[in-house]
CSV table of C-alpha atoms and ligand atoms in Angstrom, one decimal:
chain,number,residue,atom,x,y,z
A,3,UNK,CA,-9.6,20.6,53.0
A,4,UNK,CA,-9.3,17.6,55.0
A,5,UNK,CA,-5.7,16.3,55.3
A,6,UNK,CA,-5.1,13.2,52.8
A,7,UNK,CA,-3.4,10.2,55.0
A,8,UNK,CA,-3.0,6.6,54.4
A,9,UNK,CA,-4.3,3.9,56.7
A,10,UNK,CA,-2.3,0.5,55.9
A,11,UNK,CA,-5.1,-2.3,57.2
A,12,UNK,CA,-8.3,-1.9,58.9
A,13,UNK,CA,-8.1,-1.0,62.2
A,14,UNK,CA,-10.5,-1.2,65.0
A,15,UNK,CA,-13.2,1.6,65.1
A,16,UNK,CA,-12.3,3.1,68.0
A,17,UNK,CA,-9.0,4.5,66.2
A,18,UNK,CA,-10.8,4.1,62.3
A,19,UNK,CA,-13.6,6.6,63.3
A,20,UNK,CA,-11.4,8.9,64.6
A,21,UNK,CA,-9.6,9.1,61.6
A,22,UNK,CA,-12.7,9.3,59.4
A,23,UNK,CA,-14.3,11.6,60.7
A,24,UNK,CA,-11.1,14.2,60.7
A,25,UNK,CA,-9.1,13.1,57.2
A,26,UNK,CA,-9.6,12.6,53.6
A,27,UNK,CA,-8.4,8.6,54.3
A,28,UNK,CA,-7.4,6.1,51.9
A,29,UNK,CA,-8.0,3.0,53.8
A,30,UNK,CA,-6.4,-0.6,52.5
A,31,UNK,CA,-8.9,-3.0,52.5
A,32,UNK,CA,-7.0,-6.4,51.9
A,33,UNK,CA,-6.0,-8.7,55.0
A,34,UNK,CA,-2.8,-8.4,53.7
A,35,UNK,CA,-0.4,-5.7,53.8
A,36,UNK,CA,0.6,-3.8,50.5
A,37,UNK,CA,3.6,-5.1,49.3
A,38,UNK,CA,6.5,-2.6,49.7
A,39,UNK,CA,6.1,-1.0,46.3
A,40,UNK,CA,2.1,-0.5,46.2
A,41,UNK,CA,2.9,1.1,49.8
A,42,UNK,CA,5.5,3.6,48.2
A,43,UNK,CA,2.9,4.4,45.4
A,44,UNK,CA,-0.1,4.6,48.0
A,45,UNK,CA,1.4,7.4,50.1
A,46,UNK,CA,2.3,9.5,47.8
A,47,UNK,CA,1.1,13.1,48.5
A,48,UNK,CA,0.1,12.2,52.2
A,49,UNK,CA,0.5,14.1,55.4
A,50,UNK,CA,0.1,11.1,57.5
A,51,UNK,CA,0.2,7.2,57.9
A,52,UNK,CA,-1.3,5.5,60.0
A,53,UNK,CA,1.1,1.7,59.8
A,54,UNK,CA,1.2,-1.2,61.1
A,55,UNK,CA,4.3,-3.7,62.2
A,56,UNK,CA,4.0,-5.1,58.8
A,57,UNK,CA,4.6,-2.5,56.5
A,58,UNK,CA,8.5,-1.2,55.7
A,59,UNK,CA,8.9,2.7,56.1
A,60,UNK,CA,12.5,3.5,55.4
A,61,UNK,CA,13.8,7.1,54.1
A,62,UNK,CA,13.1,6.2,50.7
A,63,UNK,CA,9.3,5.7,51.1
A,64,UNK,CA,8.9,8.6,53.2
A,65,UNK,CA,10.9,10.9,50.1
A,66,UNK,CA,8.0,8.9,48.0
A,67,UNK,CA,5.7,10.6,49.9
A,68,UNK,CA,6.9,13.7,49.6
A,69,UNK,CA,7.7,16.7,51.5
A,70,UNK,CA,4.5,17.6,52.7
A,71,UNK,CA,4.4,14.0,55.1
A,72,UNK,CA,3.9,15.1,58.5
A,73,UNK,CA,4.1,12.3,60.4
A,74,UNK,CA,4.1,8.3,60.7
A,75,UNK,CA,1.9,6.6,63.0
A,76,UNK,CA,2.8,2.8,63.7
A,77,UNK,CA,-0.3,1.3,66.0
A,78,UNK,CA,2.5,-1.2,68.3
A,79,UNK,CA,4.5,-0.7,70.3
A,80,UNK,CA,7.6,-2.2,68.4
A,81,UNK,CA,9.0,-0.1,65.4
A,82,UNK,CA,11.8,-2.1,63.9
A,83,UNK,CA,9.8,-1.5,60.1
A,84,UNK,CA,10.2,2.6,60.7
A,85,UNK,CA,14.2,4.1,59.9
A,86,UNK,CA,13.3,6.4,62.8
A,87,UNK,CA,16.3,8.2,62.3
A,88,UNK,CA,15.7,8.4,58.7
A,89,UNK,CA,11.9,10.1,60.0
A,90,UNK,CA,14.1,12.3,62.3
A,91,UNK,CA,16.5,13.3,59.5
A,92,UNK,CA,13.1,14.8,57.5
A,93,UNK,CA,12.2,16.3,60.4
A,94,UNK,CA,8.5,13.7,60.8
A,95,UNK,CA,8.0,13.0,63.8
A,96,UNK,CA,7.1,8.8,64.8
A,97,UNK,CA,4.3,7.8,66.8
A,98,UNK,CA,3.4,4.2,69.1
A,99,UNK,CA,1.5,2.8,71.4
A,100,UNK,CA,3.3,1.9,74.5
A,101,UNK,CA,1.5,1.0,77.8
A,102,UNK,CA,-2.4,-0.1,76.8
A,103,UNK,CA,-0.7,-3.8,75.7
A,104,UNK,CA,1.3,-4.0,78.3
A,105,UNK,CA,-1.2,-5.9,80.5
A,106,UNK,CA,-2.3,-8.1,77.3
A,107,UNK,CA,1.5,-8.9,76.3
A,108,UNK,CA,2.5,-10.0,80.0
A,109,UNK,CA,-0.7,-12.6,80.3
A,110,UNK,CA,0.6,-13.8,76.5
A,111,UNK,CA,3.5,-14.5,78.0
A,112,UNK,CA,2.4,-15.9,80.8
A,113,UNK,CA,-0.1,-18.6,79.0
A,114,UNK,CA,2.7,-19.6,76.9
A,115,UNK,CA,4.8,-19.9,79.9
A,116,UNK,CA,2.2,-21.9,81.8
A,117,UNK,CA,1.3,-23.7,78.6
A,118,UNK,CA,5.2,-24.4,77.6
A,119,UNK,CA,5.4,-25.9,81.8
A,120,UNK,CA,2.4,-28.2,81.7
A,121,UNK,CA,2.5,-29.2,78.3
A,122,UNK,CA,-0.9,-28.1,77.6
A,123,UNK,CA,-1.0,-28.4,73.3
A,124,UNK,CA,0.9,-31.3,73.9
A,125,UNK,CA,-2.0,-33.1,75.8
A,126,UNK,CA,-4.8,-31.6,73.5
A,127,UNK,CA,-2.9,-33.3,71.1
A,128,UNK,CA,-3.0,-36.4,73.2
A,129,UNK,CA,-6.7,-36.4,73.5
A,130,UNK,CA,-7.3,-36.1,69.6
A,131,UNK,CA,-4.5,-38.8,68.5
A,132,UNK,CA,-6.8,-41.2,71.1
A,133,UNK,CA,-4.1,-41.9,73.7
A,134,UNK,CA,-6.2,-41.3,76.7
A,135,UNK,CA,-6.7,-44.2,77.6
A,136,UNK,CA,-6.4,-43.9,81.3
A,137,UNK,CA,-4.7,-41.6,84.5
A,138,UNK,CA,-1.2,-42.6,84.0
A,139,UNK,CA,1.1,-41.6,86.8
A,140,UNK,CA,4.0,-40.7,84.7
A,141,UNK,CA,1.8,-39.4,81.6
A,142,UNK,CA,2.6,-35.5,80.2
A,143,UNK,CA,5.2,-34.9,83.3
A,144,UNK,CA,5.8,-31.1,83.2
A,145,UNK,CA,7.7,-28.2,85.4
A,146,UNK,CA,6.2,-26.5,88.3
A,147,UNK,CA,6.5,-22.8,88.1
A,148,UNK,CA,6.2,-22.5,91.9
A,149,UNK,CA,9.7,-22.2,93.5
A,150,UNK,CA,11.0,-22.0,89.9
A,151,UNK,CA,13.7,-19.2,89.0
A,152,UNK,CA,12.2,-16.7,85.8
A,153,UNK,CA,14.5,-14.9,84.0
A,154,UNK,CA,13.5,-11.7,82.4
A,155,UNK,CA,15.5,-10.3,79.1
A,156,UNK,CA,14.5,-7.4,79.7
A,157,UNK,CA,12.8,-4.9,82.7
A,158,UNK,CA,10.3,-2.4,80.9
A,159,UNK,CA,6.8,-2.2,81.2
A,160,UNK,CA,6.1,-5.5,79.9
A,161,UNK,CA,9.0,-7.3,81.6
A,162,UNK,CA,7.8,-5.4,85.1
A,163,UNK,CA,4.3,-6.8,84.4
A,164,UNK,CA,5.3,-10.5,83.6
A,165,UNK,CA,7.2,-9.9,87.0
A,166,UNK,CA,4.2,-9.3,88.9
A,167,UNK,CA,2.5,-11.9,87.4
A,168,UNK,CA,5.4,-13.9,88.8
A,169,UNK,CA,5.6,-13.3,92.0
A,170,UNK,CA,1.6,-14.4,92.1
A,171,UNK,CA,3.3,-17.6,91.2
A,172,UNK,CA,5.8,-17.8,94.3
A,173,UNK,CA,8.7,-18.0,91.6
A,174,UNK,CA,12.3,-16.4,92.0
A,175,UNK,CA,12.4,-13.2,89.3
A,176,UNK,CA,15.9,-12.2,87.5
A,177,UNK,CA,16.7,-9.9,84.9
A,178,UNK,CA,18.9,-9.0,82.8
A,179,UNK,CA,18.6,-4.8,82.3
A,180,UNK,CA,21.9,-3.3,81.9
A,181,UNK,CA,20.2,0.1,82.0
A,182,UNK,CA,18.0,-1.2,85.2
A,183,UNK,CA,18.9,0.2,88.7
A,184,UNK,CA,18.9,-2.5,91.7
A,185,UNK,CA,17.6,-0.8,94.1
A,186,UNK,CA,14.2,-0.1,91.7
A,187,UNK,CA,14.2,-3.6,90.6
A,188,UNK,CA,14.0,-4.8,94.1
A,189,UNK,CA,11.0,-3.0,94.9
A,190,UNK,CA,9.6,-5.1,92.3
A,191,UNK,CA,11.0,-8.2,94.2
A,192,UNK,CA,14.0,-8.7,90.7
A,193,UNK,CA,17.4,-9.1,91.4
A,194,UNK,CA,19.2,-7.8,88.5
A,195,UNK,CA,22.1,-9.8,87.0
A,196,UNK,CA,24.6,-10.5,84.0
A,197,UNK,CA,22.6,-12.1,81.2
A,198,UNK,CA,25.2,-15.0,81.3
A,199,UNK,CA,24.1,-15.7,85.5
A,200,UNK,CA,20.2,-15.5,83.5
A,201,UNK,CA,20.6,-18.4,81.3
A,202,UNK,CA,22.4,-20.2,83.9
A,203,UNK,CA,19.8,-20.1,86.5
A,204,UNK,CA,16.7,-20.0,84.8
A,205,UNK,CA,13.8,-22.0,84.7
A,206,UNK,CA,12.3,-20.2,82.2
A,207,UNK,CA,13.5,-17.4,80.2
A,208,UNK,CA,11.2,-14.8,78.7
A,209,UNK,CA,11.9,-12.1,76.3
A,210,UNK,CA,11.1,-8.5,76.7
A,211,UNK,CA,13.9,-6.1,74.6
A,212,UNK,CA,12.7,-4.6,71.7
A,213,UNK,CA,14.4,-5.5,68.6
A,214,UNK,CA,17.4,-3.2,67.3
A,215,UNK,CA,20.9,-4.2,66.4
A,216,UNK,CA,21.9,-4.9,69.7
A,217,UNK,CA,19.4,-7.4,70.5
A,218,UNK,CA,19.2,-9.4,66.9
A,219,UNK,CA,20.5,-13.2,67.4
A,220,UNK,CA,21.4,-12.0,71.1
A,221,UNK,CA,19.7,-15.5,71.8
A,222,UNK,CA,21.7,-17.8,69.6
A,223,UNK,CA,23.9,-21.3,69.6
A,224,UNK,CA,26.0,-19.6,72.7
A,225,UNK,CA,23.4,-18.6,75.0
A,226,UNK,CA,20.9,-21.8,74.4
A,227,UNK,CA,23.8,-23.3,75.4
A,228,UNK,CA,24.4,-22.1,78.8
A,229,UNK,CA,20.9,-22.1,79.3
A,230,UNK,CA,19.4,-25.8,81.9
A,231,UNK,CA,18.3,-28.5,80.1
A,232,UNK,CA,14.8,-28.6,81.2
A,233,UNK,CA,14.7,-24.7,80.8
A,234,UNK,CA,12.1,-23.4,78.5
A,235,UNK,CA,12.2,-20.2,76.7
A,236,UNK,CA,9.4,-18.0,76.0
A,237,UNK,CA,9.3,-14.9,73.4
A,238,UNK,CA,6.9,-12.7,72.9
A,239,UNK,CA,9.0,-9.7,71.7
A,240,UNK,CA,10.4,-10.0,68.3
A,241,UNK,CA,11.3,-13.0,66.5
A,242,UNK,CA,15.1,-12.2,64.9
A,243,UNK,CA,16.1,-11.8,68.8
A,244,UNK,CA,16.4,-15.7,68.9
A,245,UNK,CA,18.2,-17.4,66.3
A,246,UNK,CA,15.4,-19.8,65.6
A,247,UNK,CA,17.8,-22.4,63.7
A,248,UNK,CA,19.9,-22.7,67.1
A,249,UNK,CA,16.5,-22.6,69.1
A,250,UNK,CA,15.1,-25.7,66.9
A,251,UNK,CA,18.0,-27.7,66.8
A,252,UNK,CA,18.6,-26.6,70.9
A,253,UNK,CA,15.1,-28.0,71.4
A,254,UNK,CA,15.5,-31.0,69.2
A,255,UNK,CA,19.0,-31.8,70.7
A,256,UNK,CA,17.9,-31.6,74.3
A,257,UNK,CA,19.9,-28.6,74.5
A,258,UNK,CA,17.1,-26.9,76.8
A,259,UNK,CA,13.9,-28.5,77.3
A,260,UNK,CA,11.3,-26.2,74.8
A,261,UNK,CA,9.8,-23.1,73.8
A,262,UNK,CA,6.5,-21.0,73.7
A,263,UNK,CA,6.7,-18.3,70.8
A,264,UNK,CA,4.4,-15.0,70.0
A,265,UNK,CA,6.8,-14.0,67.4
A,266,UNK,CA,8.8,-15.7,64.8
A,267,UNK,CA,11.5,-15.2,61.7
A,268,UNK,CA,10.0,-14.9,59.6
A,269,UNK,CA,6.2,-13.8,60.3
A,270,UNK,CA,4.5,-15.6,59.5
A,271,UNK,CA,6.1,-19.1,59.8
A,272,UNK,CA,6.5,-21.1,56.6
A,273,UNK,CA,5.0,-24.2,57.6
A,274,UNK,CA,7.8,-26.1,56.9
A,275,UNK,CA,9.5,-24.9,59.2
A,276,UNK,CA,11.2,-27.6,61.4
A,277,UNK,CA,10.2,-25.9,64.8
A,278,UNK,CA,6.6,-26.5,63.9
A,279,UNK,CA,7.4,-30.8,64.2
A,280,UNK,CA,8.7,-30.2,67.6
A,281,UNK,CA,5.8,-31.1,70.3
A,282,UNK,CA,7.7,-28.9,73.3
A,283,UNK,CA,8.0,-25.4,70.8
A,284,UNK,CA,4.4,-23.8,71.4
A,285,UNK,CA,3.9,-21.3,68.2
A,286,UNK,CA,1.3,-18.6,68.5
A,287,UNK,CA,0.8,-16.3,65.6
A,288,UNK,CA,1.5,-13.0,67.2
A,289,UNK,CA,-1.5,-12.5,69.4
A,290,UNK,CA,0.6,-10.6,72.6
A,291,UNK,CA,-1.7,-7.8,72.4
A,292,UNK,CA,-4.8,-9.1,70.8
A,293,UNK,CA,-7.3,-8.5,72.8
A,294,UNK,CA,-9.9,-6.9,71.9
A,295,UNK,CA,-10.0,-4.2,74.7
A,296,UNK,CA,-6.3,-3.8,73.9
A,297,UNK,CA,-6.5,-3.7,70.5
A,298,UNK,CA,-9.4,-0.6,70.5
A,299,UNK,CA,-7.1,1.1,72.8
A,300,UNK,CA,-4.4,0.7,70.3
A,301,UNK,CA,-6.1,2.0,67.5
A,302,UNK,CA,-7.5,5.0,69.1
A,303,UNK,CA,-4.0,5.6,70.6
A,304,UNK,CA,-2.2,5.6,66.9
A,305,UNK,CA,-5.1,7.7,65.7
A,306,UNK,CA,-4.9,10.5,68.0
A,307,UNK,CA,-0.8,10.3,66.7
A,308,UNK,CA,-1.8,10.0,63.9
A,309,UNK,CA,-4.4,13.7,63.9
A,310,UNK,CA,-1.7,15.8,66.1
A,311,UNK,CA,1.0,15.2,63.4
A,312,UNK,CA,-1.8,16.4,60.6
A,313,UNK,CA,-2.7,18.7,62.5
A,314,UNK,CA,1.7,19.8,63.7
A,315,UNK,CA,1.0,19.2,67.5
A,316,UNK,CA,3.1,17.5,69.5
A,317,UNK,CA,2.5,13.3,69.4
A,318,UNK,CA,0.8,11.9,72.5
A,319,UNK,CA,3.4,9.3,72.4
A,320,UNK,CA,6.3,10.2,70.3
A,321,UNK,CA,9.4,7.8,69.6
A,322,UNK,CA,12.2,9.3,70.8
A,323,UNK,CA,15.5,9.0,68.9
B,26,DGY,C1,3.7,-4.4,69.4
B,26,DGY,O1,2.9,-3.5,69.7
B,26,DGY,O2,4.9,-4.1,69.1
B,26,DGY,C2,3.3,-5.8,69.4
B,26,DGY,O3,4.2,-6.7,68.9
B,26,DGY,C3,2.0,-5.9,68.6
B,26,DGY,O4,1.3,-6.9,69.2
């Protein structure tokens, strides 16, 4: 008998296949997610699921699903929706997909950085509302990146990468990595420092920590406030990192000079939300690793978690507690 699992959205082929072809799979077909409870009620009597950032899996879901669940398979790289320890705890092992969006998260990054800089939505927007009416010289002024200071919240495989992609750029790389060892860093052409010298130096700040209780609100009233006034912040990593009350009024004040954003709190943004008036706060709805070379890699990477667990092999790529 095939092993029953649970797929929680449709994934791309190269992951969905796999799974087809090896499982008895209930697949959800809606755009979007099951709501907590249907989840609960969807998994019951499964040896796997296969999730996605969207979907809550906490202790009490997994005991839903029973004893016989094997192993949880989240296609991201994030997994603040998975009680990991709660997984550990029953003994079911937690897979991701770290490394194939790297590449794909740092050029997100990047466009919003360059974007955020020259004001690009902004002069779209310019176009459409008819104010192009000629070159003016001091028309849509932005920030040069060249010679600029980057800091980076941040040095793992997608910090490292919006380095490179820096240095391409002739700017100045920071980061803040208490874990990060200078001498390593330096290969990479980043001076590590307090995240305190990183707001105060920074041209542009981008965020690359992964969401846990450490990191929520770590970007709140306080830091905005040590950060320049023309200094633009870009996340791509998790919304709750940034307190996105502070960041709006921050913006709106003057405080720092604006914002390019992959992720937001909530997701997705209510569009009343006052951030979306502001012309220098770029929102993007969560597209760091959506391409679609990335995203195939993705799936197939959470699928192949996904059929060792079934099968009690060892996870390609295994969260570690
Ligand atoms: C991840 O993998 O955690 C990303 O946020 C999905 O794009």
């Amino acid at each position: 008998m095939p092993p029953k699992v649970f797929v929680s959205r449709i994934i791309p082929d190269a992951g969905l296949d796999l799974v087809k072809a090896a499982c008895d799979a209930d697949i959800w077909p809606e755009t979007m997610p099951p709501a907590y409870e249907v989840l609960t009620e969807r998994v019951r009597g499964v040896e796997g699921i296969l999730c996605n950032l969207n979907d809550r899996i906490d202790g009490a879901l997994m005991d839903a699903a029973g004893p016989q669940l094997k192993v949880i398979s989240q296609m991201a790289v994030g997994y603040d929706n998975i009680d990991v320890r709660a997984a550990h705890e029953r003994g079911i092992p937690v897979g991701n997909t770290p490394g194939v969006l790297t590449d794909a998260t740092a050029d997100l990054a990047f466009a919003l950085l360059l974007a955020s800089a020259r004001r690009i939505v902004e002069s779209v927007e310019y176009i459409r509302a008819g104010q192009w009416r000629t070159w003016e010289p001091k028309a849509l002024l932005g920030g040069d990146l060249n010679g600029a200071t980057l800091g980076l919240i941040g040095l793992g495989r997608i910090g490292q990468a919006v380095a490179r992609r820096a240095s391409g750029f002739d700017m100045r790389v920071i980061a803040y990595s208490p874990r990060g060892k200078p001498e390593e860093a330096a290969k990479q052409g980043v001076t590590l420092v307090s995240l305190e010298q990183l707001l105060r130096e920074s041209d542009y700040v981008s965020i690359h920590v992964p969401l846990n209780e450490s990191t929520r609100g770590m970007i709140g009233r306080e830091a905005l406030a040590m950060m320049k006034p023309s200094a633009i912040l870009i996340n791509t990593a998790r919304g709750p990192i940034v307190d996105q009350k502070a960041l709006f009024e921050a913006v709106r004040d003057g405080v720092i000079g604006g914002a390019g954003l992959d992720v937001t709190d909530p997701e997705p943004i209510p569009l009343d939300d006052p951030i979306l008036t502001l012309p220098n706060i770029t929102v993007v709805p969560h597209i760091g690793s959506a391409s679609q070379r990335t995203r195939d890699k993705m799936a197939r990477m959470a699928a192949e978690n996904l059929l060792a667990g079934v099968e009690g092999q060892p996870l390609p790529n295994q969260v570690r507690v």
